[in-house]
Short mmCIF file of C-alpha atoms in Angstrom, two decimals:
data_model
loop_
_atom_site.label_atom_id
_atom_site.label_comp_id
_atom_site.label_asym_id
_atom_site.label_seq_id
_atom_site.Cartn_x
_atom_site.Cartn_y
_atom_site.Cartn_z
CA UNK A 228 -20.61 0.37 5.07
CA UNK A 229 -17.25 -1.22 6.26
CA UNK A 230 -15.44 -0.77 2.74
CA UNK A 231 -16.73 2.94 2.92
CA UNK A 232 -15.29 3.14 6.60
CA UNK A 233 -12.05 1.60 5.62
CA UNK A 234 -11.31 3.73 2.49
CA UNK A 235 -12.52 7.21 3.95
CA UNK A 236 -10.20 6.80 6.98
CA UNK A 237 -7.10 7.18 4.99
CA UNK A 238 -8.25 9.68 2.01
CA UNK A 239 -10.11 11.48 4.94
CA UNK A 240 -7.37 11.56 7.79
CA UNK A 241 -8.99 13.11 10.42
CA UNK A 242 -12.51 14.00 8.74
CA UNK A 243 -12.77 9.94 8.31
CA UNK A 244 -13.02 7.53 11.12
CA UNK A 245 -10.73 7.87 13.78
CA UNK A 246 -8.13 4.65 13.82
CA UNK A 247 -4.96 3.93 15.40
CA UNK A 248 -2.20 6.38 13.84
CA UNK A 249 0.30 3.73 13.58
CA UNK A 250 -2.65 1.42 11.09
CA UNK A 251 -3.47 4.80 9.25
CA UNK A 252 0.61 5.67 8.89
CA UNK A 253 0.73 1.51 7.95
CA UNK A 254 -1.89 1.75 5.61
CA UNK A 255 -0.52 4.90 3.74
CA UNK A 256 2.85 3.78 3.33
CA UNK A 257 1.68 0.39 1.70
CA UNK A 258 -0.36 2.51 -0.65
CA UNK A 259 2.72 4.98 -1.68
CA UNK A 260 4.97 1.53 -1.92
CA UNK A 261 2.73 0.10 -4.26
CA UNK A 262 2.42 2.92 -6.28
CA UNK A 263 6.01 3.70 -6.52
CA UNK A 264 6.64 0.22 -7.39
CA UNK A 265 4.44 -0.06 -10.10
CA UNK A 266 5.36 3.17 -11.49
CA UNK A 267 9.13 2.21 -11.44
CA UNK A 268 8.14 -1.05 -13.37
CA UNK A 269 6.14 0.93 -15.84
CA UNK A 270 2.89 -0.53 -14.80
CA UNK A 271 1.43 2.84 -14.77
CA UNK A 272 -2.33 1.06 -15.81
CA UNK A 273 -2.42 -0.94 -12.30
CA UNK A 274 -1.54 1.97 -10.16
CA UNK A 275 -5.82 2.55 -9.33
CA UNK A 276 -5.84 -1.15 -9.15
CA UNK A 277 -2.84 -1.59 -6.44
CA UNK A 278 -3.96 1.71 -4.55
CA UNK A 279 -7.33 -0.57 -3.95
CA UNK A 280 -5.55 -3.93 -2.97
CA UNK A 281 -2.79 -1.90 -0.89
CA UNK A 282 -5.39 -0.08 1.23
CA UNK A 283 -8.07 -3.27 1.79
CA UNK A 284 -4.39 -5.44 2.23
CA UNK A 285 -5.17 -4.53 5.91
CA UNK A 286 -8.76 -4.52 6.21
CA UNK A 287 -9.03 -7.80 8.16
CA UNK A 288 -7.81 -5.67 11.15
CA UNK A 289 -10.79 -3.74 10.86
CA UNK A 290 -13.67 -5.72 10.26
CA UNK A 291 -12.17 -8.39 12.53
CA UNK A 292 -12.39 -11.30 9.69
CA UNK A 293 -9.71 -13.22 8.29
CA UNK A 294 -8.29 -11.38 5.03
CA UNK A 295 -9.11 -14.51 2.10
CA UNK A 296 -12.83 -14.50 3.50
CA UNK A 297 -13.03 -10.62 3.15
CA UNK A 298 -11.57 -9.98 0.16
CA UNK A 299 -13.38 -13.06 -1.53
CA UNK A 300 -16.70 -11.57 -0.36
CA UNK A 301 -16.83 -8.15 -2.26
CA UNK A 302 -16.98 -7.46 -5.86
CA UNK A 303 -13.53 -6.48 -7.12
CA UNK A 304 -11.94 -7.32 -9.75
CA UNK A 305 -10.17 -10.25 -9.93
CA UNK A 306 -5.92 -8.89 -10.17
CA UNK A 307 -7.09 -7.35 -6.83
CA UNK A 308 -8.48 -10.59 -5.06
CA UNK A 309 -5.33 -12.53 -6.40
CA UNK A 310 -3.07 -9.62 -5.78
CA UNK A 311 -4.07 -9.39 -1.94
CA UNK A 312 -4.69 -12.73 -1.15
CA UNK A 313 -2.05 -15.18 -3.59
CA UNK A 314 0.30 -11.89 -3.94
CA UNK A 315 0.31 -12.68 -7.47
CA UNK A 316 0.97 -10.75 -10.69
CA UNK A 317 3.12 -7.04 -10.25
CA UNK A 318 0.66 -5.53 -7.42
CA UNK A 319 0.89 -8.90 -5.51
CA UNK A 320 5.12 -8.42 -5.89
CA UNK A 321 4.39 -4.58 -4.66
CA UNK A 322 2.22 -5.82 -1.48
CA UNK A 323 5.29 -8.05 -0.46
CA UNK A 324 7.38 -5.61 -0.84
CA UNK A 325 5.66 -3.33 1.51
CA UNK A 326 5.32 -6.52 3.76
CA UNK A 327 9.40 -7.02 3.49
CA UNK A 328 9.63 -3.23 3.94
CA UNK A 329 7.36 -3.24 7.30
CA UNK A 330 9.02 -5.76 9.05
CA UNK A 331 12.45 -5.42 7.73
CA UNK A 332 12.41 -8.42 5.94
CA UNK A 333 16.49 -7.51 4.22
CA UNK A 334 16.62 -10.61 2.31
CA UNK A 335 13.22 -10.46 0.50
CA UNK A 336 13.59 -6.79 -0.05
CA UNK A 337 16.94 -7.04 -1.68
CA UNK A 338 15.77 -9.63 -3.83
CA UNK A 339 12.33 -7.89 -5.13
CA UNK A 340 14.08 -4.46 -5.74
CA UNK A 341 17.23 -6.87 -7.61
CA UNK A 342 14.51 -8.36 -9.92
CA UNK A 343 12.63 -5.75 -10.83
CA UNK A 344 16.09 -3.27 -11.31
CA UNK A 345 15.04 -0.79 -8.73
CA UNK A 346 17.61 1.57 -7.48
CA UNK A 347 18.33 4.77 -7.59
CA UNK A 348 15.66 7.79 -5.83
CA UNK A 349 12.66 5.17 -6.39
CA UNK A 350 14.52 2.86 -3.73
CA UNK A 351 15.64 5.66 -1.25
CA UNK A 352 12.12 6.26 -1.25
CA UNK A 353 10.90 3.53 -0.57
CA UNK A 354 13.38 2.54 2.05
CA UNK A 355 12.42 6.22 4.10
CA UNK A 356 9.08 5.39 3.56
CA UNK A 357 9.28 2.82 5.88
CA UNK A 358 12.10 3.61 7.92
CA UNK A 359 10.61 7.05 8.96
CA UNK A 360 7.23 5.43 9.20
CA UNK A 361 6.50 5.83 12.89
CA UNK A 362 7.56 9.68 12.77
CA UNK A 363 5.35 12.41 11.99
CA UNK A 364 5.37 13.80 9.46
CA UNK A 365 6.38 17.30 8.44
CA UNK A 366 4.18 20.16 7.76
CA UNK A 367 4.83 19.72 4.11
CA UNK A 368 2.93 17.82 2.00
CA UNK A 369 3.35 14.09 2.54
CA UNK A 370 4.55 11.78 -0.22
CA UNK A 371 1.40 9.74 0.27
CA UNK A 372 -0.49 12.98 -0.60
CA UNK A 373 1.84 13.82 -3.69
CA UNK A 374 1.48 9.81 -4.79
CA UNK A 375 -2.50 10.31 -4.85
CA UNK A 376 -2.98 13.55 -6.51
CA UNK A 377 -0.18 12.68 -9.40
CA UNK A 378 -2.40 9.69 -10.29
CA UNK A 379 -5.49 11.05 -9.43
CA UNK A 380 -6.45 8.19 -7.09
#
């Protein structure tokens, strides 16, 4: 019933469970960065995978429980449990990313995006992801939205 809670707050905005704006905003832009990361890296397969590990990356906030304990106690596969918890393998990379993104984190940022040979309109997007990430958004539709319906997530 938690799981359900979790994921229907962000693909439900305001129909879903009402949570702090600034978790929801949090929890949408780790999403989009993990999906624009794996896309740039042509790991198009992982992107339902990632959109799963990005959006229960936070769910020890919720169900007041630490994260390894959580994630180790449901039934998903196991790229997600590793991803999320031992940041391993390309959505792992993509969760620290969004980590480095969130709290600014230059160094580690610079040398994911390096690595991977990010640049061009896949890193200005993810750099106003986060650096825009406390504003509201505008009426149009949000990149988060455009992110889920291209891959159908």
């Amino acid at each position: 019933v938690q799981l359900t809670a979790w994921l229907g707050m962000f693909l439900y905005g305001e129909d879903g469970i009402r949570f702090g704006s600034l978790l929801k905003m949090k929890i949408q832009n780790r999403i989009t960065t993990v999906a624009l990361f794996l896309e740039a890296i042509a790991d198009i397969k992982n992107i339902q995978k990632g959109f799963l590990a990005a959006s229960l990356s936070l769910a020890d906030i919720v169900v007041n429980k630490p994260l390894d304990e959580l994630i180790n106690s449901l039934s998903i596969d196991d790229v997600i449990k590793e991803a999320i918890i031992y940041k391993k393998g390309n959505i792992g990379e993509a969760l620290v990313l969004a980590i480095a993104l969130e709290n600014k984190d230059q160094e580690t940022i610079d040398n994911i995006l390096k690595t991977n040979l990010i640049k061009g309109s896949i890193k200005t997007q993810l750099y106003s992801i986060h650096n825009l990430a406390i504003k509201k958004e505008p009426e149009e539709e949000s990149l988060f939205k455009k992110i889920v319906k291209k891959f159908k997530l």
